Coordinates of N, CA and C in Angstrom, one line a residue:
X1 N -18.7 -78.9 -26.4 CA -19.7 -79.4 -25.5 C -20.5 -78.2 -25.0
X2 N -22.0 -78.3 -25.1 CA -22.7 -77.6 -24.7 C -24.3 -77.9 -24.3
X3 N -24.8 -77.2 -24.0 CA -26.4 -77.8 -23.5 C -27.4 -78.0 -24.6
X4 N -27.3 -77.4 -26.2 CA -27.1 -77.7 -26.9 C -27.0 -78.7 -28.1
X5 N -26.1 -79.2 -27.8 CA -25.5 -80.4 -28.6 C -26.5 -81.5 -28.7
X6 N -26.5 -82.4 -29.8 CA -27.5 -82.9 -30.4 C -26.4 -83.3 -31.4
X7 N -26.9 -84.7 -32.0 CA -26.1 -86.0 -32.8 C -26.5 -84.8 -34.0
X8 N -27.3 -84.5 -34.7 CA -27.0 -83.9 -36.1 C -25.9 -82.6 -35.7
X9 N -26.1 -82.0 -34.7 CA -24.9 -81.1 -34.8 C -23.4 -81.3 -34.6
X10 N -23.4 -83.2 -34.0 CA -21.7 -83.3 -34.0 C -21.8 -84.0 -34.9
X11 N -22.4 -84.8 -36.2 CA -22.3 -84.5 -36.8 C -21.3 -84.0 -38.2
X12 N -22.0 -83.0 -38.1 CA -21.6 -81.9 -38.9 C -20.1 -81.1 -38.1
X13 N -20.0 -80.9 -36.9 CA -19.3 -80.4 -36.6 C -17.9 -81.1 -36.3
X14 N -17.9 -82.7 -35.9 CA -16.9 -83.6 -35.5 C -16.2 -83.2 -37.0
X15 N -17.0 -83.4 -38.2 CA -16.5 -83.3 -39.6 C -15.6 -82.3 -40.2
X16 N -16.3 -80.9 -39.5 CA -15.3 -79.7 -39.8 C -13.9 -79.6 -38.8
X17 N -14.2 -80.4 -37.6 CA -13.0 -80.5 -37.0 C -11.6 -81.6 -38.1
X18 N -12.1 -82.3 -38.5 CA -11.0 -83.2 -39.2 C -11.1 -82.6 -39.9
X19 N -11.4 -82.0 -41.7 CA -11.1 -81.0 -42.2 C -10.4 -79.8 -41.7
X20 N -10.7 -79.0 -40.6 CA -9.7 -78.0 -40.2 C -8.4 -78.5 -40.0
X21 N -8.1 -79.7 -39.0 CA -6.9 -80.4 -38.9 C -6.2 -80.5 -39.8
X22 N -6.6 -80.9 -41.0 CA -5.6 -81.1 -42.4 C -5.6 -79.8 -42.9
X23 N -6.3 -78.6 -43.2 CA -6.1 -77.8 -44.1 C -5.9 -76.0 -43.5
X24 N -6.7 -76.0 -42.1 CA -6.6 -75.0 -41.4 C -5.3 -74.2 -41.5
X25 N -4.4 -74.6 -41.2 CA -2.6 -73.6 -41.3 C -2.4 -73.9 -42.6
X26 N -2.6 -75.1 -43.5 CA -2.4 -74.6 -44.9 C -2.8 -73.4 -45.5
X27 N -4.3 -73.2 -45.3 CA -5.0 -72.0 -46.0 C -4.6 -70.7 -45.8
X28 N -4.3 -70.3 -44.4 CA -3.7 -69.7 -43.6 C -2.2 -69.2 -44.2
X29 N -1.4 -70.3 -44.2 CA 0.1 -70.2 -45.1 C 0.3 -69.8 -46.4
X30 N -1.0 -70.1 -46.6 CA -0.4 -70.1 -48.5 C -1.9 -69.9 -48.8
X31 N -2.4 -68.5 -49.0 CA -3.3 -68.0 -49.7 C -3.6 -68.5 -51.0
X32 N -2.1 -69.3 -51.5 CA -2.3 -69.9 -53.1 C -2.9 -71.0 -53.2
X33 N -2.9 -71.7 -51.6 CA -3.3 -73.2 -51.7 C -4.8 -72.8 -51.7
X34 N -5.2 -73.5 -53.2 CA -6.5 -73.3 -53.3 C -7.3 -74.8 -52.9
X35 N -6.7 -75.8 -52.8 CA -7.3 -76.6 -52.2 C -7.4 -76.7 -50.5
X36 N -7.0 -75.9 -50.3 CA -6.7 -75.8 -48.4 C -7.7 -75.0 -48.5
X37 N -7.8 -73.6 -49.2 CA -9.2 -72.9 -48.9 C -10.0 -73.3 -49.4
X38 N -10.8 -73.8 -50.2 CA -11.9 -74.9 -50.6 C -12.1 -75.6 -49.2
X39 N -11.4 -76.5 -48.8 CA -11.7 -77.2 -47.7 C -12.0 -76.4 -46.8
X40 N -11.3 -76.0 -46.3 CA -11.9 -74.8 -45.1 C -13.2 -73.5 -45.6
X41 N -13.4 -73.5 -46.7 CA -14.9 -73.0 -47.1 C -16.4 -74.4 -46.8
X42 N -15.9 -75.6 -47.2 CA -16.4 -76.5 -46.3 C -16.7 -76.9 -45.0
X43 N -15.5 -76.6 -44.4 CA -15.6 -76.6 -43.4 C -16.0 -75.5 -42.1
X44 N -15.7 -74.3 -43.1 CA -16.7 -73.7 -42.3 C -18.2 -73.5 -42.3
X45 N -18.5 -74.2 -43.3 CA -20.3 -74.6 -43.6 C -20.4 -75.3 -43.2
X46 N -19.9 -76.6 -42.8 CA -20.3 -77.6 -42.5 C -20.1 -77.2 -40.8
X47 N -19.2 -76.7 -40.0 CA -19.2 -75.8 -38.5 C -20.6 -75.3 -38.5
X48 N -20.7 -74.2 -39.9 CA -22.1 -73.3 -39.3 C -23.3 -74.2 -39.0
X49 N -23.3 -75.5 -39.6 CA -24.4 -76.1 -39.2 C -24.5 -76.7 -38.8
X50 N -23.6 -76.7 -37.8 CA -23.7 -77.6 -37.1 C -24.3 -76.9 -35.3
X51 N -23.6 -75.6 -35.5 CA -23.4 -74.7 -34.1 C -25.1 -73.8 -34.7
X52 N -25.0 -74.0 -35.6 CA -26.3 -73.8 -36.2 C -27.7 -74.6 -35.6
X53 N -27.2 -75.9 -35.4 CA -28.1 -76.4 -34.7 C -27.9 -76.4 -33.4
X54 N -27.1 -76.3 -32.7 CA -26.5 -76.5 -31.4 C -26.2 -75.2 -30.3
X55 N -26.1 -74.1 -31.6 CA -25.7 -72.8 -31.0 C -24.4 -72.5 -30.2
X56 N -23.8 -71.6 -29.6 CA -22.4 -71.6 -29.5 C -22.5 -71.3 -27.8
X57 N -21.6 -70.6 -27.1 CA -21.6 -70.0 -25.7 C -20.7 -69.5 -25.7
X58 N -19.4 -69.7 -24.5 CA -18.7 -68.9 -24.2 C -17.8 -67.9 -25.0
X59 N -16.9 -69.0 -25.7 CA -16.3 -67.7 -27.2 C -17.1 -66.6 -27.3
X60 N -18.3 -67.2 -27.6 CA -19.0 -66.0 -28.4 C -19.9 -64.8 -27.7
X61 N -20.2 -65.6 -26.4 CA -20.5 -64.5 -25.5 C -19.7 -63.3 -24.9
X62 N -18.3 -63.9 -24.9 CA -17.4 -63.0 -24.5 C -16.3 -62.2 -25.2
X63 N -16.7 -62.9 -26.7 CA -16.5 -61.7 -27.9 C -16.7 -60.0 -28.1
X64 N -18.0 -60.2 -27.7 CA -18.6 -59.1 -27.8 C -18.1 -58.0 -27.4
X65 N -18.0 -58.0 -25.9 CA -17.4 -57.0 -25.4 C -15.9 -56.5 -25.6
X66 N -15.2 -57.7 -26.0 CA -13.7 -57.9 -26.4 C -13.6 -56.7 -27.9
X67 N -14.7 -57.1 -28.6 CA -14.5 -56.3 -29.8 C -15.4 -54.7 -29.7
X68 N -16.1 -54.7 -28.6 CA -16.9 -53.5 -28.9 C -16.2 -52.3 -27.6
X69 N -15.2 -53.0 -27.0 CA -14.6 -51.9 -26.2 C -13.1 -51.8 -26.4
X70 N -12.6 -52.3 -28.0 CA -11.4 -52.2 -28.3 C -11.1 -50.4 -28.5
X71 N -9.6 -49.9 -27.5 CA -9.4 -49.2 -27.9 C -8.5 -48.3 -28.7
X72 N -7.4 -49.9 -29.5 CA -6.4 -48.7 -29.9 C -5.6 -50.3 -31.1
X73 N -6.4 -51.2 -31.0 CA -6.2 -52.5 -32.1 C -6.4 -52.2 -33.4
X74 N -6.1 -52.6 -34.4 CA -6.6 -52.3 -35.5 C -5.6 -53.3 -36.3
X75 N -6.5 -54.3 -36.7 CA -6.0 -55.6 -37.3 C -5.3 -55.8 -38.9
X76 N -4.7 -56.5 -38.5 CA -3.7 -56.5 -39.7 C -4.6 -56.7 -41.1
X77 N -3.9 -56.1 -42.3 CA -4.6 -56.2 -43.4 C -6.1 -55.5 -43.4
X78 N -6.4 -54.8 -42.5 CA -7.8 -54.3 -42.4 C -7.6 -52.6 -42.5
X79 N -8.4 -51.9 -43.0 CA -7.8 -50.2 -42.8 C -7.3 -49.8 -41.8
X80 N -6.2 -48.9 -41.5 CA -4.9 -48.9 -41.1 C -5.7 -47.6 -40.0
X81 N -6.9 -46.8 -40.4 CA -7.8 -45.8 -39.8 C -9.0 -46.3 -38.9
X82 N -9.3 -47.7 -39.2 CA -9.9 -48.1 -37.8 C -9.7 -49.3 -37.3
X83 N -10.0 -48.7 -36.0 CA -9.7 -49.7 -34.9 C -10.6 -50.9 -34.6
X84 N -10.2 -51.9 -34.8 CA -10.9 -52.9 -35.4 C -10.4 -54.3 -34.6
X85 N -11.4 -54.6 -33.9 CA -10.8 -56.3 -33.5 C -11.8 -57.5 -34.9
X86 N -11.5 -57.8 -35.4 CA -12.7 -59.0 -36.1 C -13.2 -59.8 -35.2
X87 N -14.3 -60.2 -35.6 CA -14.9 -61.7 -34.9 C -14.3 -62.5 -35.0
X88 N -13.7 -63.1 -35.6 CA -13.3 -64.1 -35.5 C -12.0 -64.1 -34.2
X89 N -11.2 -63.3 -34.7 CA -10.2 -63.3 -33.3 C -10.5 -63.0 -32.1
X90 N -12.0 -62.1 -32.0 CA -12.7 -61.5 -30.5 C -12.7 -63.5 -29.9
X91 N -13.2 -64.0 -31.4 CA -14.2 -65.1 -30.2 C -12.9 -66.2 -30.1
X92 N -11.6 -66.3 -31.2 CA -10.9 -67.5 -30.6 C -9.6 -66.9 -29.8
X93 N -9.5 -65.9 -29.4 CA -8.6 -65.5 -28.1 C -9.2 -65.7 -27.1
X94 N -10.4 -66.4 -26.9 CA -10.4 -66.5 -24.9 C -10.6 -68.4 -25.1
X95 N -10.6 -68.8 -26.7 CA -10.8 -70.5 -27.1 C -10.0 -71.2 -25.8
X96 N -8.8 -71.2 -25.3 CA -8.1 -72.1 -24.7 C -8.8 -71.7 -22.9
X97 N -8.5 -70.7 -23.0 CA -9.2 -70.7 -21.4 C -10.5 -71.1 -21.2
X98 N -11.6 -71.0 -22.3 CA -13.0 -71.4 -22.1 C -12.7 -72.6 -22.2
X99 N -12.2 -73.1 -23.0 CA -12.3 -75.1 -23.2 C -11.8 -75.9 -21.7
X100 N -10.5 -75.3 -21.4 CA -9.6 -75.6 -20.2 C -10.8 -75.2 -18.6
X101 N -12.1 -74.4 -19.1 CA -12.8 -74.2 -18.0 C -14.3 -75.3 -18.1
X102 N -14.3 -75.6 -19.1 CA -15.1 -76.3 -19.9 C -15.2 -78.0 -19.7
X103 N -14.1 -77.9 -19.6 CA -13.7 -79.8 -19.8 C -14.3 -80.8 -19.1
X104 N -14.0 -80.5 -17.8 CA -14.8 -81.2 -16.4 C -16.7 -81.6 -17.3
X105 N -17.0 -80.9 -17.8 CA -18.5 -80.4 -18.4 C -18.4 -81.9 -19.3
X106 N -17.4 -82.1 -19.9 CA -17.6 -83.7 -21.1 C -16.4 -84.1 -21.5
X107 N -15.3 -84.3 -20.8 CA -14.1 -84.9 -20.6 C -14.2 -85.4 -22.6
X108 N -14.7 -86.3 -22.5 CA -14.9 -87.7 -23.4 C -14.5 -86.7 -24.8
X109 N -15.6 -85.5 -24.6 CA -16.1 -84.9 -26.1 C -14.5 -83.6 -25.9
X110 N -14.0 -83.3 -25.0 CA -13.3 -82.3 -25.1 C -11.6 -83.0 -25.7
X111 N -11.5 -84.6 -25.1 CA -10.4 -85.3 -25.6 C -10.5 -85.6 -27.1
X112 N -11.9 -86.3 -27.3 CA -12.0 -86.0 -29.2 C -11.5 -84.9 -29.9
X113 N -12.4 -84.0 -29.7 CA -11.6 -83.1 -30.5 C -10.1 -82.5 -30.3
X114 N -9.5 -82.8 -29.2 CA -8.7 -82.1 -29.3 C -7.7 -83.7 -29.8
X115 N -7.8 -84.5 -29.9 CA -6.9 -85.4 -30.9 C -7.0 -85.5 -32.2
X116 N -8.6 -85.3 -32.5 CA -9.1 -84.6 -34.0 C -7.9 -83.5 -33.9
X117 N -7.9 -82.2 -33.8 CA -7.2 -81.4 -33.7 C -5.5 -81.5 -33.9
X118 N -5.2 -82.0 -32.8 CA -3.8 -82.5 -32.4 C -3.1 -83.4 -33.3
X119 N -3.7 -84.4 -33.9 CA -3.5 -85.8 -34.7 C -2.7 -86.7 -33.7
X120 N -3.1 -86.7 -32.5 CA -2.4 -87.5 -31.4 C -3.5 -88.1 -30.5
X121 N -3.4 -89.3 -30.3 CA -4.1 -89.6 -29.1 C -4.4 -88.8 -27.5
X122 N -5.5 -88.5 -26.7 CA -5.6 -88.1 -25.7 C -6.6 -88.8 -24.9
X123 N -5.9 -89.0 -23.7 CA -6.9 -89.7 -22.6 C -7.8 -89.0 -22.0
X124 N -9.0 -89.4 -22.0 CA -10.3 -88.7 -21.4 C -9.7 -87.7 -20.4
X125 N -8.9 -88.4 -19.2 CA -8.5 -87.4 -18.3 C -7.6 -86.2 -18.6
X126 N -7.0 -86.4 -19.3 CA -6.0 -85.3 -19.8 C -6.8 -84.0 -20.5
X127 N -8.1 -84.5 -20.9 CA -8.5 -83.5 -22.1 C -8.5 -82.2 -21.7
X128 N -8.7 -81.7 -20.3 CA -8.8 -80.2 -19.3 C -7.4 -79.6 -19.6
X129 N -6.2 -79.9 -20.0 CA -4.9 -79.8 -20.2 C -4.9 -79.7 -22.0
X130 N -5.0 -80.6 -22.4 CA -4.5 -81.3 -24.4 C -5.5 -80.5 -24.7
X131 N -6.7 -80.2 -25.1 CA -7.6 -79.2 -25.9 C -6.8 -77.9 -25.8
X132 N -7.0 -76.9 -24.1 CA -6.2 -75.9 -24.5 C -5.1 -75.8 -25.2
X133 N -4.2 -76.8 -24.9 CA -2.6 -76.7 -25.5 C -2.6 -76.9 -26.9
X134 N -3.5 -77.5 -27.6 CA -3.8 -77.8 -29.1 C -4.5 -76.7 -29.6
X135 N -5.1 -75.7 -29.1 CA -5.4 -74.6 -29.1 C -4.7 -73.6 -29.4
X136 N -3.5 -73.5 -28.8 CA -2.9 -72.5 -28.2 C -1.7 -72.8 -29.1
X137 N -1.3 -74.0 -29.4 CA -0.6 -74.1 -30.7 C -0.8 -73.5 -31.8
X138 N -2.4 -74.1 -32.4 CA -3.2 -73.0 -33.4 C -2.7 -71.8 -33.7
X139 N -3.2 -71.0 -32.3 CA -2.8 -69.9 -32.2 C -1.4 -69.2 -32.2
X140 N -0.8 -70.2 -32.2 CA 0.8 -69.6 -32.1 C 1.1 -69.8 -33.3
X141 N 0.9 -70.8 -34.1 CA 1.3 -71.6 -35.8 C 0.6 -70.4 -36.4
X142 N -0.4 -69.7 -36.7 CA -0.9 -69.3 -37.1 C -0.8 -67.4 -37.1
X143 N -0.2 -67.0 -36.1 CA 0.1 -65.9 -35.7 C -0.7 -65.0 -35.5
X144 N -1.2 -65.5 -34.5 CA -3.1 -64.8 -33.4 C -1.9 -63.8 -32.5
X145 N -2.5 -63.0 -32.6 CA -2.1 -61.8 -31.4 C -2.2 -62.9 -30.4
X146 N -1.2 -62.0 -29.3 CA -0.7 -63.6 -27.8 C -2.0 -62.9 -26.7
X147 N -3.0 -63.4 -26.9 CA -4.0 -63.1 -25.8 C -4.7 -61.6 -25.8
X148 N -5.4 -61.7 -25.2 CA -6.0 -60.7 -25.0 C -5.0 -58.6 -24.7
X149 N -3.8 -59.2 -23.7 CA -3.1 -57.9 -23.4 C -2.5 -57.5 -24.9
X150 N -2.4 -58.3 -26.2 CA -1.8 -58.2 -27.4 C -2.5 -57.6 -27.8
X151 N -3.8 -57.5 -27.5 CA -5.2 -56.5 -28.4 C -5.6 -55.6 -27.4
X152 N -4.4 -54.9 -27.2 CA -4.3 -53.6 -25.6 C -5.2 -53.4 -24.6
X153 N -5.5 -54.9 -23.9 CA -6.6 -55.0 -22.8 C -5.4 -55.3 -21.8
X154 N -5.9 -55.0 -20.4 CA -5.0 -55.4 -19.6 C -6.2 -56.2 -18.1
X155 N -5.2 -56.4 -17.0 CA -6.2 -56.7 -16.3 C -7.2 -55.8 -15.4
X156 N -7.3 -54.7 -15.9 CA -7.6 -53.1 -15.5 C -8.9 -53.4 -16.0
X157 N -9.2 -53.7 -17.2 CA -10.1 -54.0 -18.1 C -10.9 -55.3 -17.9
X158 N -11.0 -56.0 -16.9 CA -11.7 -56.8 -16.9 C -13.5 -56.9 -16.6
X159 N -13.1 -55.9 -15.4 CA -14.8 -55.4 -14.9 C -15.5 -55.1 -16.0
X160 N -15.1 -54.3 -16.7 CA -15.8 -53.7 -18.0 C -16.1 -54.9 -18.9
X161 N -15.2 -55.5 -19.2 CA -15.2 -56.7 -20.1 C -16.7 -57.6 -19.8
X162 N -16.1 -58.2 -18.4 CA -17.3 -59.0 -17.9 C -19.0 -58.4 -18.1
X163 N -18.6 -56.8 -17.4 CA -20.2 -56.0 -17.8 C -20.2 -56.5 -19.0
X164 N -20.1 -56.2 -20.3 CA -19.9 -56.2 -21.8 C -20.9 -57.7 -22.2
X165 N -20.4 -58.6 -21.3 CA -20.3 -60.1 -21.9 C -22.1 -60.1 -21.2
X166 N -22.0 -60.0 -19.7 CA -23.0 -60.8 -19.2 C -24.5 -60.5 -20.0
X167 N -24.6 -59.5 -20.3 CA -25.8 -59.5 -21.4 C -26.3 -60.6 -22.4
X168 N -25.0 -61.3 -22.4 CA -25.4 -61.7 -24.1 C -25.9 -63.4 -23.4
X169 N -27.3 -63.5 -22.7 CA -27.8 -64.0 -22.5 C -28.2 -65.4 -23.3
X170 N -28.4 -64.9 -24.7 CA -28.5 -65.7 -25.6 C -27.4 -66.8 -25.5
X171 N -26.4 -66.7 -25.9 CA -25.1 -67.5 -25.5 C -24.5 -68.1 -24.6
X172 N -24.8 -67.4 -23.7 CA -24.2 -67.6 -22.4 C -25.3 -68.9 -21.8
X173 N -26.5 -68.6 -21.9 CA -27.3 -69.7 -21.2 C -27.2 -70.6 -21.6
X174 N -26.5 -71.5 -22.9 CA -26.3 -73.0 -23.2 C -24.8 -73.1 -22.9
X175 N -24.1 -72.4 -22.0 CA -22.7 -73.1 -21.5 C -23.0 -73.8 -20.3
X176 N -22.0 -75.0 -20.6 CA -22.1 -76.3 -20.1 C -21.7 -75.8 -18.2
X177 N -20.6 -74.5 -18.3 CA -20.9 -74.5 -16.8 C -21.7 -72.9 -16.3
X178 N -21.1 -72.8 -15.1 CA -21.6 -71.3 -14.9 C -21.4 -70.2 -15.4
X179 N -21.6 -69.4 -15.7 CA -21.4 -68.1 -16.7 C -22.1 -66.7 -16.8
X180 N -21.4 -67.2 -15.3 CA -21.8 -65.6 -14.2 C -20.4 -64.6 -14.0
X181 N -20.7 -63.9 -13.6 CA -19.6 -62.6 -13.7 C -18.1 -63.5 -12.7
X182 N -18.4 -64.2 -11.9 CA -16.7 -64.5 -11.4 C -15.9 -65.6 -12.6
X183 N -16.6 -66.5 -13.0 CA -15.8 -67.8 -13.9 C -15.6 -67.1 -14.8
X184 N -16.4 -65.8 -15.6 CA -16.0 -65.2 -17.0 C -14.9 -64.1 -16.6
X185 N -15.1 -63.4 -15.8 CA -13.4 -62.8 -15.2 C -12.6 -63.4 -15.1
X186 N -12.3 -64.7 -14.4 CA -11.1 -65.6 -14.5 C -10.8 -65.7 -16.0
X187 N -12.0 -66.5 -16.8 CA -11.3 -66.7 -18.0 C -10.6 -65.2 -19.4
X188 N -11.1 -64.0 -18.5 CA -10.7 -63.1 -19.5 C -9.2 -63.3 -19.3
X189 N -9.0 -62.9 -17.4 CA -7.7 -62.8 -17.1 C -6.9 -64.1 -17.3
X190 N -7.4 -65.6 -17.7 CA -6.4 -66.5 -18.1 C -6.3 -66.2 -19.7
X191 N -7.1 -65.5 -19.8 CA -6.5 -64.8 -22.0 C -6.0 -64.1 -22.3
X192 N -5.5 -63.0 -20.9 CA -4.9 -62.4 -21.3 C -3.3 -62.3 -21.9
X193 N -2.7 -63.9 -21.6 CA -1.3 -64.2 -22.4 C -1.4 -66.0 -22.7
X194 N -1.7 -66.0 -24.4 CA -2.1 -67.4 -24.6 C -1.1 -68.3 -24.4
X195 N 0.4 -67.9 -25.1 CA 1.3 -69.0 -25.4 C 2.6 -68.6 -24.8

């Protein structure tokens, strides 16, 4: 949910969410499953265009800084001589705390996807709770470094962090809540241990 959002972007995006649900930890598990990666090559096309039209926020605003003041990470399978956070993990390590900050913003849309996700029913009200936790499962099935202190940040590092992020204006201005320097320190320090 975001300021954003627009029927051709969910879309496209509702779509990659059911796709990810079936094939996401397959592809992940078994590099051989070539039909799990196919799908998830879909699906992440069919995401880009969706966020493509809609554009993204918090993850991605608070990426930035996550990966550009890494000091001593250096990600698995990536050269062993630099220190390296990827994008992709910068932006889905703070996923459960931005959604869980998020929810109040569209209850309705935050309980979809996370039963898309989950393959379980969720009640509008619950969704502030069921998204993060479906999340954070992800993350654990999948074997994401456990939050942010896993990619040697601690809560020392938050000031810095937050400096890092608030620039990225672009981003940050289509989140559905505030996304000023106190709600994006909270959510560093609720990333800093996901599961």
């Amino acid at each position: 949910a975001n300021q954003g959002s627009n029927p051709l972007s969910d879309v496209w995006s509702r779509h990659a969410c059911y796709i990810t649900a079936k094939y996401f930890k397959r592809a992940v598990k078994d590099p051989e499953d070539y039909e799990a990666r196919q799908n998830m090559h879909l699906a992440s096309a069919m995401a880009g265009v969706g966020f493509g039209n809609a554009g993204v926020h918090l993850c991605h605003g608070l990426s930035y800084s996550i990966s550009g003041l890494n000091r001593e990470y250096r990600a698995e399978n990536y050269p062993k001589e630099k220190k390296l956070i990827p994008h992709g993990l910068s932006v889905c390590i703070t996923a459960p705390a931005v959604f869980a900050a998020t929810a109040d913003s569209s209850l309705d849309r935050h309980a979809e996807i996370a039963e898309i996700l989950g393959g379980k029913p969720v009640r509008k009200e619950d969704a502030g709770k069921a998204l993060p936790e479906v999340l954070r499962e992800y993350l654990h099935d999948l074997d994401v470094p456990d939050g942010l202190g896993a990619l040697g940040y601690s809560d020392e590092d938050i000031p810095n962090l937050v400096a890092g992020a608030l620039p990225q204006k672009r981003v940050l201005c289509i989140s559905p809540i505030d996304a000023s320097a106190e709600p994006i320190a909270e959510i560093y320090a609720k990333s800093m241990k996901n599961y």
